[in-house]
Amino acid sequence: MGSGMNDAILKIEDLHTHYFSNEGVAKAVDGVSLTVRRGSTLCLVGESGCGKTTVGLSILNLVPYPGRIVGGRVFLDGRELTGMGSEALRRVRGREISMIFQDPVSGLNPVLPIGVQVEEIISSHLDTSKKESRQRALQVLRRSGLAEPERLMGMYPFHLSGGMCQRVMIAIATALDPKVVIADEPTASLDVTVQAAILDELNTLRRERGMSIVLITHDLGVVAQVADDVAVMYAGRVVEEGPVRDIFGRPRHPYSWGLLQSLPRLDRQRKPLLPIKGAPPPLMDLPPECAFLPRCRKATVACRREPAPPLEEISPGHRLACFNPIYHAEDEE
């Protein structure tokens, strides 16, 4: 994806993150490689439980116990984050790369005023006085589209709506103008109008401040609205990756195609929706062959006999892991 290493702000190489328990090992991320281009939005999509959130947490080395990164490397602007000491990572988090968590209400400290929580991220990274931290906190709250930031500074999370809490989370995550923002389902619990406003805010930050965004979502409508590039995940692996126009216009993996066919469309009113039958395999019992095999409409003998195929480039920036991809008439052109 993109024009090469010089264009990459975030690069993930063969990442493996597992969760260990008495029942076995869950391979939540099973060999993921991704590149995020400078100033772009990469959307990670897939069903719940496919490993999207674990990828985001792994980038920042925030995987909760009993999870652990067991292999792979993560580079931010050419500097490796994996293996970095806790103090060095603390300086990177928030300052150079930050994360917006899925539940905005639980993501904020319920016993601290909003102003204190925004000021904290500023004062922990910058040598600023309390007055300077407060002025900057007011500025980032105002920038995030929140009315009356002076009044808001003294309020607590339980005083705010879900949409306002999410805007505060965005303000905290972007207060220091990081290079990369990871947004984990930032609009999942919000109504449609608030969703649109939040997405517009993220897009404005990307455009005006040159941030790159990794947006984790299962909402393909959101993807179509904001993505530059898309990575489709299934059972801990990326099965297709490419520019949004390719993934939406000519999806090649049967799973990508199935996700799009299961959505209602105004230009396809008389055609029935085609749901993907079955469910993803348990992450503790992943097969050596393609994990999508039991649900695939295009499985062949090779799919049943061979190990899961690796991602291979099929056109500039478009990578695919499939023995028998979806055929499109335009492919002959």
Short mmCIF file of C-alpha atoms in Angstrom, two decimals:
data_model
loop_
_atom_site.label_atom_id
_atom_site.label_comp_id
_atom_site.label_asym_id
_atom_site.label_seq_id
_atom_site.Cartn_x
_atom_site.Cartn_y
_atom_site.Cartn_z
CA MET A 1 0.00 0.00 0.00
CA GLY A 2 1.22 3.47 -0.69
CA SER A 3 4.44 4.37 -2.42
CA GLY A 4 6.89 2.56 -0.19
CA MET A 5 8.74 2.86 3.07
CA ASN A 6 9.34 6.63 2.72
CA ASP A 7 5.55 7.07 2.68
CA ALA A 8 4.96 4.88 5.74
CA ILE A 9 4.39 6.45 9.15
CA LEU A 10 3.39 3.17 10.85
CA LYS A 11 4.53 -0.28 9.79
CA ILE A 12 3.56 -3.63 11.33
CA GLU A 13 5.57 -6.71 10.39
CA ASP A 14 4.32 -10.26 11.05
CA LEU A 15 2.65 -9.40 14.36
CA HIS A 16 1.55 -12.27 16.60
CA THR A 17 -0.41 -11.58 19.80
CA HIS A 18 -1.78 -14.49 21.84
CA TYR A 19 -3.94 -14.83 24.94
CA PHE A 20 -2.94 -17.65 27.29
CA SER A 21 -5.33 -19.56 29.57
CA ASN A 22 -5.84 -23.00 31.09
CA GLU A 23 -8.08 -23.88 28.14
CA GLY A 24 -5.39 -23.11 25.56
CA VAL A 25 -3.85 -20.34 23.49
CA ALA A 26 -6.08 -17.92 21.57
CA LYS A 27 -4.24 -16.55 18.53
CA ALA A 28 -5.99 -13.18 18.44
CA VAL A 29 -3.44 -11.75 15.99
CA ASP A 30 -1.81 -14.38 13.83
CA GLY A 31 0.82 -12.85 11.55
CA VAL A 32 -0.55 -9.42 10.66
CA SER A 33 1.50 -7.07 8.45
CA LEU A 34 0.19 -3.58 7.67
CA THR A 35 1.42 -0.19 6.48
CA VAL A 36 -0.22 3.13 7.32
CA ARG A 37 0.64 5.97 4.97
CA ARG A 38 1.36 9.51 6.19
CA GLY A 39 -1.74 11.64 6.46
CA SER A 40 -4.06 8.77 5.51
CA THR A 41 -6.84 6.79 7.16
CA LEU A 42 -6.52 3.01 7.28
CA CYS A 43 -9.68 1.16 8.31
CA LEU A 44 -9.41 -2.26 9.95
CA VAL A 45 -12.67 -4.12 9.33
CA GLY A 46 -14.11 -7.53 10.11
CA GLU A 47 -16.55 -9.34 12.39
CA SER A 48 -16.34 -9.06 16.16
CA GLY A 49 -13.57 -11.20 17.57
CA CYS A 50 -11.39 -11.15 14.45
CA GLY A 51 -8.50 -9.40 16.23
CA LYS A 52 -8.96 -5.77 15.19
CA THR A 53 -8.82 -4.26 18.68
CA THR A 54 -5.90 -6.49 19.68
CA VAL A 55 -3.92 -5.11 16.72
CA GLY A 56 -4.54 -1.58 18.01
CA LEU A 57 -3.55 -2.48 21.56
CA SER A 58 -0.47 -4.33 20.33
CA ILE A 59 0.80 -1.27 18.49
CA LEU A 60 0.96 0.59 21.80
CA ASN A 61 1.96 -2.52 23.80
CA LEU A 62 -1.22 -2.23 25.89
CA VAL A 63 -2.39 -5.83 25.49
CA PRO A 64 -4.12 -6.80 28.76
CA TYR A 65 -3.22 -9.88 30.78
CA PRO A 66 -3.20 -12.79 29.91
CA GLY A 67 -2.33 -11.52 26.44
CA ARG A 68 1.19 -11.11 25.15
CA ILE A 69 2.95 -10.10 21.93
CA VAL A 70 4.88 -13.24 20.98
CA GLY A 71 6.31 -12.18 17.63
CA GLY A 72 6.63 -9.43 15.05
CA ARG A 73 7.71 -5.81 15.02
CA VAL A 74 6.02 -2.41 15.00
CA PHE A 75 7.74 0.70 13.60
CA LEU A 76 6.61 4.29 14.09
CA ASP A 77 8.26 6.66 11.62
CA GLY A 78 11.16 4.20 11.25
CA ARG A 79 11.67 3.66 15.01
CA GLU A 80 10.85 0.25 16.46
CA LEU A 81 8.29 0.25 19.29
CA THR A 82 8.38 -3.46 20.07
CA GLY A 83 10.96 -4.17 22.73
CA MET A 84 11.06 -0.53 23.79
CA GLY A 85 11.32 0.01 27.56
CA SER A 86 8.30 1.12 29.59
CA GLU A 87 9.65 4.63 30.22
CA ALA A 88 10.48 5.18 26.55
CA LEU A 89 7.03 3.88 25.56
CA ARG A 90 5.37 6.22 28.05
CA ARG A 91 7.02 9.16 26.27
CA VAL A 92 5.77 7.91 22.90
CA ARG A 93 2.17 7.23 23.96
CA GLY A 94 0.09 10.38 23.72
CA ARG A 95 2.94 12.45 22.29
CA GLU A 96 3.57 10.56 19.04
CA ILE A 97 0.83 7.93 18.90
CA SER A 98 -2.41 7.78 20.85
CA MET A 99 -5.59 5.73 21.10
CA ILE A 100 -9.29 6.56 21.35
CA PHE A 101 -11.01 3.69 23.12
CA GLN A 102 -14.38 2.21 22.23
CA ASP A 103 -16.38 3.20 25.32
CA PRO A 104 -15.90 6.92 25.89
CA VAL A 105 -17.63 6.95 29.28
CA SER A 106 -15.50 4.20 30.84
CA GLY A 107 -12.42 5.61 29.11
CA LEU A 108 -12.58 8.72 31.31
CA ASN A 109 -11.82 8.79 35.02
CA PRO A 110 -15.21 9.25 36.75
CA VAL A 111 -13.78 11.03 39.83
CA LEU A 112 -11.65 13.66 38.09
CA PRO A 113 -12.95 16.83 36.38
CA ILE A 114 -12.64 16.93 32.62
CA GLY A 115 -10.14 19.79 32.78
CA VAL A 116 -7.77 17.85 35.03
CA GLN A 117 -7.83 14.85 32.67
CA VAL A 118 -7.02 16.96 29.60
CA GLU A 119 -4.35 18.96 31.43
CA GLU A 120 -2.72 15.75 32.66
CA ILE A 121 -1.78 14.52 29.18
CA ILE A 122 -0.27 17.94 28.41
CA SER A 123 1.73 18.39 31.63
CA SER A 124 3.00 14.78 31.60
CA HIS A 125 4.75 15.33 28.25
CA LEU A 126 5.49 19.05 28.11
CA ASP A 127 7.34 21.32 30.52
CA THR A 128 4.44 23.69 31.03
CA SER A 129 3.11 25.65 33.98
CA LYS A 130 -0.36 24.93 35.33
CA LYS A 131 -1.65 28.08 33.64
CA GLU A 132 -0.15 27.06 30.28
CA SER A 133 -1.56 23.53 30.61
CA ARG A 134 -5.01 24.94 31.33
CA GLN A 135 -4.87 27.31 28.35
CA ARG A 136 -3.85 24.50 26.05
CA ALA A 137 -6.56 22.21 27.47
CA LEU A 138 -9.17 24.89 26.73
CA GLN A 139 -7.80 25.20 23.21
CA VAL A 140 -8.00 21.46 22.42
CA LEU A 141 -11.52 21.19 23.90
CA ARG A 142 -12.64 24.10 21.76
CA ARG A 143 -10.93 22.54 18.73
CA SER A 144 -12.87 19.32 19.33
CA GLY A 145 -16.17 21.11 18.81
CA LEU A 146 -17.21 21.31 22.47
CA ALA A 147 -19.22 24.38 23.47
CA GLU A 148 -18.37 26.37 26.61
CA PRO A 149 -15.02 24.67 27.28
CA GLU A 150 -14.41 26.86 30.36
CA ARG A 151 -17.56 25.46 31.99
CA LEU A 152 -16.79 21.96 30.77
CA MET A 153 -13.38 21.98 32.48
CA GLY A 154 -15.05 21.76 35.89
CA MET A 155 -17.58 19.07 34.95
CA TYR A 156 -17.32 15.32 35.48
CA PRO A 157 -17.86 12.55 32.89
CA PHE A 158 -21.29 11.64 34.32
CA HIS A 159 -22.46 15.18 33.49
CA LEU A 160 -21.83 14.60 29.78
CA SER A 161 -23.58 12.70 27.01
CA GLY A 162 -21.87 9.85 25.18
CA GLY A 163 -21.10 12.11 22.23
CA MET A 164 -19.56 14.77 24.47
CA CYS A 165 -17.46 12.16 26.27
CA GLN A 166 -16.21 10.92 22.90
CA ARG A 167 -15.23 14.44 21.90
CA VAL A 168 -13.32 14.78 25.18
CA MET A 169 -11.53 11.50 24.41
CA ILE A 170 -10.60 12.88 20.99
CA ALA A 171 -9.35 16.07 22.62
CA ILE A 172 -7.13 14.08 25.00
CA ALA A 173 -5.85 11.80 22.23
CA THR A 174 -4.99 14.70 19.91
CA ALA A 175 -3.90 17.32 22.48
CA LEU A 176 -0.22 16.93 21.54
CA ASP A 177 -0.78 16.53 17.79
CA PRO A 178 0.47 12.92 17.59
CA LYS A 179 1.60 11.44 14.29
CA VAL A 180 -0.86 8.54 14.51
CA VAL A 181 -4.25 8.18 16.21
CA ILE A 182 -5.79 4.72 16.68
CA ALA A 183 -9.59 4.99 16.99
CA ASP A 184 -11.33 1.82 18.20
CA GLU A 185 -15.00 1.88 17.17
CA PRO A 186 -15.24 5.60 18.08
CA THR A 187 -18.89 5.89 16.95
CA ALA A 188 -20.24 2.47 18.01
CA SER A 189 -22.47 3.68 20.87
CA LEU A 190 -23.58 6.98 19.33
CA ASP A 191 -26.62 7.96 17.30
CA VAL A 192 -26.29 8.64 13.58
CA THR A 193 -26.04 12.43 13.71
CA VAL A 194 -23.40 12.35 16.44
CA GLN A 195 -21.51 9.64 14.52
CA ALA A 196 -21.32 11.90 11.49
CA ALA A 197 -20.02 14.80 13.59
CA ILE A 198 -17.34 12.65 15.26
CA LEU A 199 -16.15 11.24 11.93
CA ASP A 200 -16.05 14.73 10.46
CA GLU A 201 -13.96 15.89 13.42
CA LEU A 202 -11.45 13.07 12.95
CA ASN A 203 -11.23 13.78 9.24
CA THR A 204 -10.65 17.48 9.91
CA LEU A 205 -7.81 16.66 12.31
CA ARG A 206 -6.24 14.36 9.74
CA ARG A 207 -6.50 16.96 6.99
CA GLU A 208 -5.47 20.06 8.96
CA ARG A 209 -2.80 18.56 11.23
CA GLY A 210 -1.42 15.82 9.01
CA MET A 211 -2.27 13.01 11.42
CA SER A 212 -2.61 9.44 10.24
CA ILE A 213 -5.59 7.48 11.56
CA VAL A 214 -6.08 3.76 12.14
CA LEU A 215 -9.85 3.37 12.41
CA ILE A 216 -11.08 0.06 13.82
CA THR A 217 -14.69 -0.65 12.88
CA HIS A 218 -17.18 -3.22 11.63
CA ASP A 219 -19.38 -0.54 10.05
CA LEU A 220 -18.73 -0.55 6.32
CA GLY A 221 -20.75 2.65 5.92
CA VAL A 222 -18.19 4.41 8.09
CA VAL A 223 -15.38 2.86 6.05
CA ALA A 224 -16.83 4.12 2.78
CA GLN A 225 -17.09 7.60 4.27
CA VAL A 226 -13.59 8.08 5.68
CA ALA A 227 -11.11 5.40 4.51
CA ASP A 228 -8.19 5.82 2.15
CA ASP A 229 -7.08 2.21 2.62
CA VAL A 230 -8.84 -0.85 4.02
CA ALA A 231 -7.55 -4.04 5.66
CA VAL A 232 -10.09 -6.85 6.02
CA MET A 233 -9.38 -9.17 8.96
CA TYR A 234 -10.68 -12.67 9.59
CA ALA A 235 -9.70 -15.00 12.46
CA GLY A 236 -6.63 -13.00 13.42
CA ARG A 237 -5.27 -12.51 9.90
CA VAL A 238 -5.53 -9.90 7.16
CA VAL A 239 -7.15 -11.59 4.15
CA GLU A 240 -7.35 -8.56 1.86
CA GLU A 241 -5.83 -5.09 1.92
CA GLY A 242 -5.93 -2.21 -0.52
CA PRO A 243 -7.28 1.21 -1.48
CA VAL A 244 -10.92 1.69 -0.49
CA ARG A 245 -11.97 2.00 -4.15
CA ASP A 246 -10.59 -1.49 -4.86
CA ILE A 247 -12.02 -3.17 -1.77
CA PHE A 248 -15.48 -1.67 -2.28
CA GLY A 249 -15.50 -1.61 -6.07
CA ARG A 250 -13.82 -4.96 -6.81
CA PRO A 251 -13.45 -7.06 -3.65
CA ARG A 252 -11.44 -10.18 -4.46
CA HIS A 253 -11.56 -12.25 -1.28
CA PRO A 254 -14.83 -14.18 -0.79
CA TYR A 255 -15.05 -12.84 2.76
CA SER A 256 -14.68 -9.20 1.66
CA TRP A 257 -17.26 -9.83 -1.05
CA GLY A 258 -19.58 -11.49 1.46
CA LEU A 259 -19.40 -8.56 3.87
CA LEU A 260 -20.45 -6.16 1.12
CA GLN A 261 -23.18 -8.46 -0.22
CA SER A 262 -24.77 -8.68 3.24
CA LEU A 263 -25.41 -4.92 3.30
CA PRO A 264 -28.62 -3.32 2.00
CA ARG A 265 -28.07 -0.96 -0.94
CA LEU A 266 -30.38 1.57 -2.59
CA ASP A 267 -29.22 0.52 -6.07
CA ARG A 268 -30.05 -3.13 -5.40
CA GLN A 269 -33.55 -2.97 -3.92
CA ARG A 270 -34.97 -6.09 -5.56
CA LYS A 271 -32.07 -8.41 -4.80
CA PRO A 272 -32.12 -10.37 -1.54
CA LEU A 273 -29.31 -9.87 0.93
CA LEU A 274 -26.74 -12.67 1.02
CA PRO A 275 -25.68 -13.31 4.62
CA ILE A 276 -22.44 -15.16 5.34
CA LYS A 277 -23.58 -18.44 6.86
CA GLY A 278 -21.89 -19.94 9.91
CA ALA A 279 -19.50 -18.30 12.36
CA PRO A 280 -15.74 -17.68 12.60
CA PRO A 281 -13.68 -20.52 14.08
CA PRO A 282 -12.59 -20.34 17.73
CA LEU A 283 -9.23 -18.59 18.02
CA MET A 284 -7.97 -21.45 20.21
CA ASP A 285 -8.50 -23.94 17.40
CA LEU A 286 -7.46 -22.27 14.16
CA PRO A 287 -6.97 -24.69 11.25
CA PRO A 288 -3.75 -24.79 9.19
CA GLU A 289 -5.77 -24.11 6.03
CA CYS A 290 -7.74 -20.93 5.33
CA ALA A 291 -9.93 -20.22 8.37
CA PHE A 292 -12.77 -19.01 6.11
CA LEU A 293 -12.99 -22.41 4.35
CA PRO A 294 -16.17 -23.74 6.10
CA ARG A 295 -18.10 -20.58 5.15
CA CYS A 296 -16.64 -19.98 1.69
CA ARG A 297 -18.76 -20.21 -1.48
CA LYS A 298 -15.70 -20.59 -3.71
CA ALA A 299 -13.58 -23.17 -1.88
CA THR A 300 -11.53 -25.50 -4.10
CA VAL A 301 -9.47 -28.64 -3.57
CA ALA A 302 -6.38 -26.47 -2.98
CA CYS A 303 -8.21 -24.61 -0.21
CA ARG A 304 -8.83 -27.90 1.59
CA ARG A 305 -5.39 -29.41 1.09
CA GLU A 306 -2.96 -26.49 1.27
CA PRO A 307 -1.97 -24.25 4.20
CA ALA A 308 -3.60 -20.84 4.29
CA PRO A 309 -2.15 -18.69 1.47
CA PRO A 310 0.00 -15.63 2.31
CA LEU A 311 -0.90 -12.09 1.31
CA GLU A 312 0.35 -11.38 -2.19
CA GLU A 313 0.14 -8.20 -4.24
CA ILE A 314 -2.30 -8.56 -7.15
CA SER A 315 -2.19 -4.90 -8.26
CA PRO A 316 -0.43 -1.77 -6.97
CA GLY A 317 -1.26 -1.49 -3.26
CA HIS A 318 -3.83 -4.33 -3.37
CA ARG A 319 -2.89 -7.54 -1.52
CA LEU A 320 -4.89 -10.74 -1.26
CA ALA A 321 -4.67 -14.10 0.54
CA CYS A 322 -6.85 -16.47 -1.49
CA PHE A 323 -6.45 -19.46 -3.83
CA ASN A 324 -9.68 -18.79 -5.74
CA PRO A 325 -10.55 -15.07 -5.62
CA ILE A 326 -13.75 -13.42 -6.82
CA TYR A 327 -13.69 -12.72 -10.54
CA HIS A 328 -14.83 -9.35 -11.95
CA ALA A 329 -15.45 -8.66 -15.61
CA GLU A 330 -13.24 -5.56 -15.40
CA ASP A 331 -10.26 -7.78 -14.51
CA GLU A 332 -9.88 -8.62 -18.21
CA GLU A 333 -9.45 -5.00 -19.16
#
